[in-house]
């Protein structure tokens, strides 16, 4: 495995719906004492091959695979002050997404910083760890709800008549992401009708919805080994164009790469989530 471009493998945690047919749910925060999130479904671990795309990443675009890699240096590099992130990093992300998609307007609605700290419990937004579960951040229902939640009531109806997307911009911070990198499933290998199950996401003050993803041996998993802080990936979580002409979402997960070098620094990353609107 001396080549820069090789496949690794990893045990990915898929989703198994509740056996009793009830609506799946899980809490967004872990219990501070047990470290576990309340939920009524179980994980289905599967070992899969994961192809390293470094050197061939330009073949994978938002509209064919559901994700797209890029390179751009951010002037904001500390990622410790929330107000500074919003003031300095959000504009950078807005311009990147506009440039790569041709969108007419971008509304960034939140971000998450993840720092892997094995000794900590992921029980609040300041202690988020890499997610070791195959998932999609939004469903159609929760994507529409996001427009109503983050846009003025007078604007939402017109915006919902045009094409819109939810796109995450993910990048490592501080150092290369050799520890617990991000794996992405090529949309062209996903059976939307059979593989995806809506899961209620319970916040302290509200309810959202994500997709749990059931195992399918046809899934084609990809990653880019050793992503640097000046590299990023756009992850499509929703697209209102659903006529079969474009990718509409991207299952993804963090995973333990057995080929990560011993002593690699724990993964640190940021993902910014954006509503992406078009004039069409």
Short mmCIF file of C-alpha atoms in Angstrom, two decimals:
data_model
loop_
_atom_site.label_atom_id
_atom_site.label_comp_id
_atom_site.label_asym_id
_atom_site.label_seq_id
_atom_site.Cartn_x
_atom_site.Cartn_y
_atom_site.Cartn_z
CA UNK A 1 0.00 0.00 0.00
CA UNK A 2 2.74 2.43 -0.91
CA UNK A 3 0.59 4.10 -3.57
CA UNK A 4 -1.19 7.34 -2.73
CA UNK A 5 -4.39 5.92 -4.18
CA UNK A 6 -5.58 2.72 -2.54
CA UNK A 7 -8.67 1.33 -0.94
CA UNK A 8 -8.88 0.89 2.79
CA UNK A 9 -11.68 -0.78 4.69
CA UNK A 10 -13.68 0.06 7.73
CA UNK A 11 -16.48 -1.17 9.93
CA UNK A 12 -19.38 1.18 9.22
CA UNK A 13 -22.41 1.30 11.48
CA UNK A 14 -25.59 1.01 9.46
CA UNK A 15 -29.15 1.37 10.75
CA UNK A 16 -31.64 -1.36 11.69
CA UNK A 17 -35.23 -0.10 12.19
CA UNK A 18 -37.20 -0.99 15.35
CA UNK A 19 -38.42 -4.58 15.20
CA UNK A 20 -41.88 -3.57 16.38
CA UNK A 21 -42.42 -1.21 13.45
CA UNK A 22 -42.56 1.92 15.63
CA UNK A 23 -41.24 5.26 14.41
CA UNK A 24 -37.47 5.38 14.87
CA UNK A 25 -36.06 8.13 17.08
CA UNK A 26 -32.89 9.16 18.86
CA UNK A 27 -31.81 12.04 21.07
CA UNK A 28 -29.25 14.48 19.72
CA UNK A 29 -27.39 14.65 23.06
CA UNK A 30 -25.89 11.72 24.93
CA UNK A 31 -26.81 11.13 28.57
CA UNK A 32 -24.11 12.81 30.66
CA UNK A 33 -23.90 9.79 33.00
CA UNK A 34 -24.15 6.83 30.62
CA UNK A 35 -22.67 8.44 27.51
CA UNK A 36 -25.49 6.89 25.47
CA UNK A 37 -28.18 8.54 23.36
CA UNK A 38 -31.76 7.49 23.93
CA UNK A 39 -33.04 5.59 20.87
CA UNK A 40 -35.29 2.70 19.83
CA UNK A 41 -33.21 1.14 17.03
CA UNK A 42 -29.88 -0.70 16.80
CA UNK A 43 -26.71 -0.42 14.76
CA UNK A 44 -25.77 -2.92 12.08
CA UNK A 45 -21.95 -2.92 11.73
CA UNK A 46 -20.61 -3.97 8.32
CA UNK A 47 -17.03 -4.10 7.03
CA UNK A 48 -16.81 -2.42 3.61
CA UNK A 49 -14.14 -1.34 1.16
CA UNK A 50 -13.60 2.41 0.99
CA UNK A 51 -11.82 3.81 -2.06
CA UNK A 52 -9.32 6.65 -1.69
CA UNK A 53 -10.17 9.24 -4.34
CA UNK A 54 -7.04 11.34 -4.03
CA UNK A 55 -5.90 12.01 -7.58
CA UNK A 56 -9.28 11.18 -9.11
CA UNK A 57 -11.53 13.37 -6.96
CA UNK A 58 -12.42 15.66 -9.88
CA UNK A 59 -14.66 12.90 -11.30
CA UNK A 60 -17.04 13.23 -8.34
CA UNK A 61 -19.44 16.18 -8.38
CA UNK A 62 -22.44 17.29 -6.35
CA UNK A 63 -24.86 16.40 -9.14
CA UNK A 64 -23.49 12.95 -10.01
CA UNK A 65 -22.08 11.52 -6.75
CA UNK A 66 -23.65 13.91 -4.23
CA UNK A 67 -20.31 15.27 -3.00
CA UNK A 68 -17.47 17.36 -4.35
CA UNK A 69 -13.93 17.96 -3.10
CA UNK A 70 -12.08 21.25 -3.38
CA UNK A 71 -9.15 23.25 -2.09
CA UNK A 72 -9.27 26.74 -0.61
CA UNK A 73 -7.29 28.31 2.22
CA UNK A 74 -9.42 29.86 4.96
CA UNK A 75 -8.18 33.05 6.56
CA UNK A 76 -9.92 31.98 9.75
CA UNK A 77 -7.94 29.18 11.36
CA UNK A 78 -8.58 29.20 15.12
CA UNK A 79 -12.18 27.89 15.24
CA UNK A 80 -12.62 28.53 18.95
CA UNK A 81 -14.83 31.62 19.10
CA UNK A 82 -18.39 31.17 17.80
CA UNK A 83 -18.92 34.83 16.89
CA UNK A 84 -15.60 34.97 15.04
CA UNK A 85 -16.47 31.80 13.11
CA UNK A 86 -19.77 33.35 12.03
CA UNK A 87 -18.19 36.70 11.14
CA UNK A 88 -15.04 35.41 9.41
CA UNK A 89 -15.60 31.81 8.27
CA UNK A 90 -19.24 31.94 7.16
CA UNK A 91 -18.56 34.50 4.38
CA UNK A 92 -15.70 32.33 3.11
CA UNK A 93 -18.01 29.31 2.94
CA UNK A 94 -20.78 31.31 1.29
CA UNK A 95 -18.48 32.41 -1.52
CA UNK A 96 -17.10 28.90 -2.01
CA UNK A 97 -20.54 27.33 -2.28
CA UNK A 98 -21.79 30.06 -4.62
CA UNK A 99 -18.75 29.69 -6.87
CA UNK A 100 -19.02 25.91 -7.12
CA UNK A 101 -22.80 25.65 -7.50
CA UNK A 102 -23.85 28.80 -9.31
CA UNK A 103 -26.49 29.40 -6.65
CA UNK A 104 -28.12 32.81 -6.36
CA UNK A 105 -28.21 32.96 -2.55
CA UNK A 106 -26.83 31.07 0.44
CA UNK A 107 -28.13 31.02 4.00
CA UNK A 108 -25.79 29.34 6.48
CA UNK A 109 -27.92 28.19 9.39
CA UNK A 110 -25.43 26.49 11.72
CA UNK A 111 -22.13 24.71 12.12
CA UNK A 112 -20.63 21.94 14.21
CA UNK A 113 -17.03 21.57 15.35
CA UNK A 114 -15.98 18.01 16.12
CA UNK A 115 -12.91 17.19 18.17
CA UNK A 116 -12.35 13.53 18.93
CA UNK A 117 -11.77 13.20 22.66
CA UNK A 118 -12.31 9.57 23.64
CA UNK A 119 -12.59 10.43 27.33
CA UNK A 120 -15.44 12.93 26.86
CA UNK A 121 -19.19 12.36 26.63
CA UNK A 122 -20.91 13.95 23.61
CA UNK A 123 -23.69 15.50 25.73
CA UNK A 124 -23.81 19.06 24.33
CA UNK A 125 -22.95 21.08 21.24
CA UNK A 126 -19.49 22.01 22.59
CA UNK A 127 -18.42 18.36 22.91
CA UNK A 128 -19.37 16.92 19.53
CA UNK A 129 -17.40 13.86 18.46
CA UNK A 130 -17.05 12.34 14.97
CA UNK A 131 -20.29 10.54 14.05
CA UNK A 132 -19.74 6.80 13.63
CA UNK A 133 -23.11 6.10 12.00
CA UNK A 134 -24.13 6.02 8.34
CA UNK A 135 -26.72 8.77 7.98
CA UNK A 136 -28.09 11.66 5.93
CA UNK A 137 -28.53 14.93 7.82
CA UNK A 138 -31.92 15.89 6.37
CA UNK A 139 -35.10 14.36 4.97
CA UNK A 140 -37.41 16.13 2.52
CA UNK A 141 -39.71 17.11 5.39
CA UNK A 142 -36.93 18.47 7.59
CA UNK A 143 -35.35 20.32 4.65
CA UNK A 144 -38.60 22.17 3.94
CA UNK A 145 -38.92 22.85 7.68
CA UNK A 146 -35.42 24.37 7.63
CA UNK A 147 -36.52 26.93 5.02
CA UNK A 148 -39.47 27.94 7.22
CA UNK A 149 -37.26 27.98 10.32
CA UNK A 150 -34.44 30.12 8.95
CA UNK A 151 -36.11 32.40 6.39
CA UNK A 152 -38.71 35.14 6.92
CA UNK A 153 -42.30 33.88 6.56
CA UNK A 154 -42.81 36.32 3.69
CA UNK A 155 -39.90 34.79 1.70
CA UNK A 156 -40.31 31.05 2.31
CA UNK A 157 -43.26 30.28 -0.04
CA UNK A 158 -41.54 31.77 -3.10
CA UNK A 159 -38.21 30.15 -2.28
CA UNK A 160 -39.85 26.73 -1.97
CA UNK A 161 -41.18 27.03 -5.53
CA UNK A 162 -37.63 27.15 -6.91
CA UNK A 163 -34.75 24.71 -6.69
CA UNK A 164 -33.08 24.60 -3.31
CA UNK A 165 -30.55 22.37 -1.61
CA UNK A 166 -28.98 21.78 1.76
CA UNK A 167 -25.21 21.44 1.46
CA UNK A 168 -22.62 20.90 4.18
CA UNK A 169 -19.08 22.21 3.78
CA UNK A 170 -16.75 19.94 5.77
CA UNK A 171 -13.05 20.46 6.37
CA UNK A 172 -10.34 19.37 8.82
CA UNK A 173 -9.00 21.99 11.18
CA UNK A 174 -5.57 22.22 12.84
CA UNK A 175 -4.08 19.18 11.07
CA UNK A 176 -4.68 16.45 8.50
CA UNK A 177 -7.69 14.16 9.10
CA UNK A 178 -5.87 10.83 9.23
CA UNK A 179 -7.66 9.83 12.44
CA UNK A 180 -11.35 8.97 11.93
CA UNK A 181 -11.70 10.35 8.38
CA UNK A 182 -15.01 10.96 6.62
CA UNK A 183 -16.48 8.32 4.30
CA UNK A 184 -19.03 9.23 1.63
CA UNK A 185 -21.38 6.94 -0.28
CA UNK A 186 -21.72 7.60 -4.02
CA UNK A 187 -25.38 8.46 -4.61
CA UNK A 188 -25.40 6.37 -7.78
CA UNK A 189 -25.11 3.26 -5.60
CA UNK A 190 -27.99 4.19 -3.27
CA UNK A 191 -31.51 2.81 -3.56
CA UNK A 192 -33.44 5.77 -2.19
CA UNK A 193 -36.71 3.86 -1.75
CA UNK A 194 -35.21 0.85 0.04
CA UNK A 195 -32.11 2.12 1.85
CA UNK A 196 -33.38 5.23 3.67
CA UNK A 197 -35.56 5.39 6.79
CA UNK A 198 -36.72 8.68 8.40
CA UNK A 199 -35.55 8.96 12.04
CA UNK A 200 -36.90 11.55 14.48
CA UNK A 201 -34.04 13.59 15.96
CA UNK A 202 -34.97 14.80 19.42
CA UNK A 203 -33.46 18.12 20.55
CA UNK A 204 -34.04 19.59 24.02
CA UNK A 205 -36.43 22.17 22.53
CA UNK A 206 -37.67 20.73 19.23
CA UNK A 207 -37.71 17.79 16.85
CA UNK A 208 -35.85 17.32 13.56
CA UNK A 209 -35.56 14.39 11.17
CA UNK A 210 -32.66 12.58 9.54
CA UNK A 211 -32.31 9.46 7.42
CA UNK A 212 -31.00 6.24 8.88
CA UNK A 213 -29.37 4.12 6.17
CA UNK A 214 -29.87 0.36 5.87
CA UNK A 215 -27.04 -1.81 4.57
CA UNK A 216 -26.92 -2.45 0.84
CA UNK A 217 -24.03 -4.42 -0.63
CA UNK A 218 -24.24 -2.23 -3.74
CA UNK A 219 -23.07 0.86 -1.83
CA UNK A 220 -19.84 2.37 -3.14
CA UNK A 221 -17.87 4.09 -0.37
CA UNK A 222 -15.24 6.79 -0.97
CA UNK A 223 -12.92 9.01 1.04
CA UNK A 224 -9.91 11.22 0.50
CA UNK A 225 -7.01 10.12 2.63
CA UNK A 226 -5.23 12.69 4.76
CA UNK A 227 -7.40 15.71 3.96
CA UNK A 228 -5.60 18.89 4.96
CA UNK A 229 -7.06 22.07 6.51
CA UNK A 230 -6.89 23.78 3.10
CA UNK A 231 -9.06 21.01 1.59
CA UNK A 232 -12.82 20.63 1.91
CA UNK A 233 -15.72 18.56 0.69
CA UNK A 234 -19.24 19.69 -0.14
CA UNK A 235 -21.84 17.15 0.95
CA UNK A 236 -25.31 17.32 -0.54
CA UNK A 237 -27.93 16.53 2.11
CA UNK A 238 -31.00 17.47 0.06
CA UNK A 239 -31.99 18.61 -3.42
CA UNK A 240 -35.51 19.62 -4.39
CA UNK A 241 -34.85 18.40 -7.94
CA UNK A 242 -35.90 14.77 -7.63
CA UNK A 243 -36.65 13.74 -11.22
CA UNK A 244 -33.69 11.35 -11.44
CA UNK A 245 -31.43 13.83 -13.24
CA UNK A 246 -29.17 14.65 -10.28
CA UNK A 247 -27.93 13.19 -7.01
CA UNK A 248 -30.22 14.26 -4.18
CA UNK A 249 -28.23 13.28 -1.07
CA UNK A 250 -25.10 11.64 0.31
CA UNK A 251 -24.98 9.03 3.09
CA UNK A 252 -21.82 9.60 5.11
CA UNK A 253 -20.06 8.66 8.34
CA UNK A 254 -16.81 8.96 10.21
CA UNK A 255 -14.84 5.71 10.43
CA UNK A 256 -11.74 4.26 12.02
CA UNK A 257 -9.23 3.71 9.22
CA UNK A 258 -7.07 0.67 10.08
CA UNK A 259 -4.35 2.19 7.88
CA UNK A 260 -4.11 5.43 9.85
CA UNK A 261 -0.56 5.93 11.12
CA UNK A 262 0.02 5.15 14.76
CA UNK A 263 -0.06 8.28 16.87
CA UNK A 264 -1.97 10.37 14.33
CA UNK A 265 -3.51 13.37 16.12
CA UNK A 266 -7.17 13.04 16.97
CA UNK A 267 -9.49 14.32 14.26
CA UNK A 268 -10.70 17.91 14.44
CA UNK A 269 -13.14 19.21 11.84
CA UNK A 270 -15.86 21.74 11.15
CA UNK A 271 -18.99 21.33 9.06
CA UNK A 272 -21.05 24.32 8.02
CA UNK A 273 -24.65 23.73 6.92
CA UNK A 274 -26.23 25.91 4.28
CA UNK A 275 -29.53 26.42 2.53
CA UNK A 276 -28.68 26.93 -1.15
CA UNK A 277 -31.17 28.70 -3.41
CA UNK A 278 -31.32 29.09 -7.19
CA UNK A 279 -33.15 31.50 -9.49
CA UNK A 280 -34.45 28.65 -11.67
#
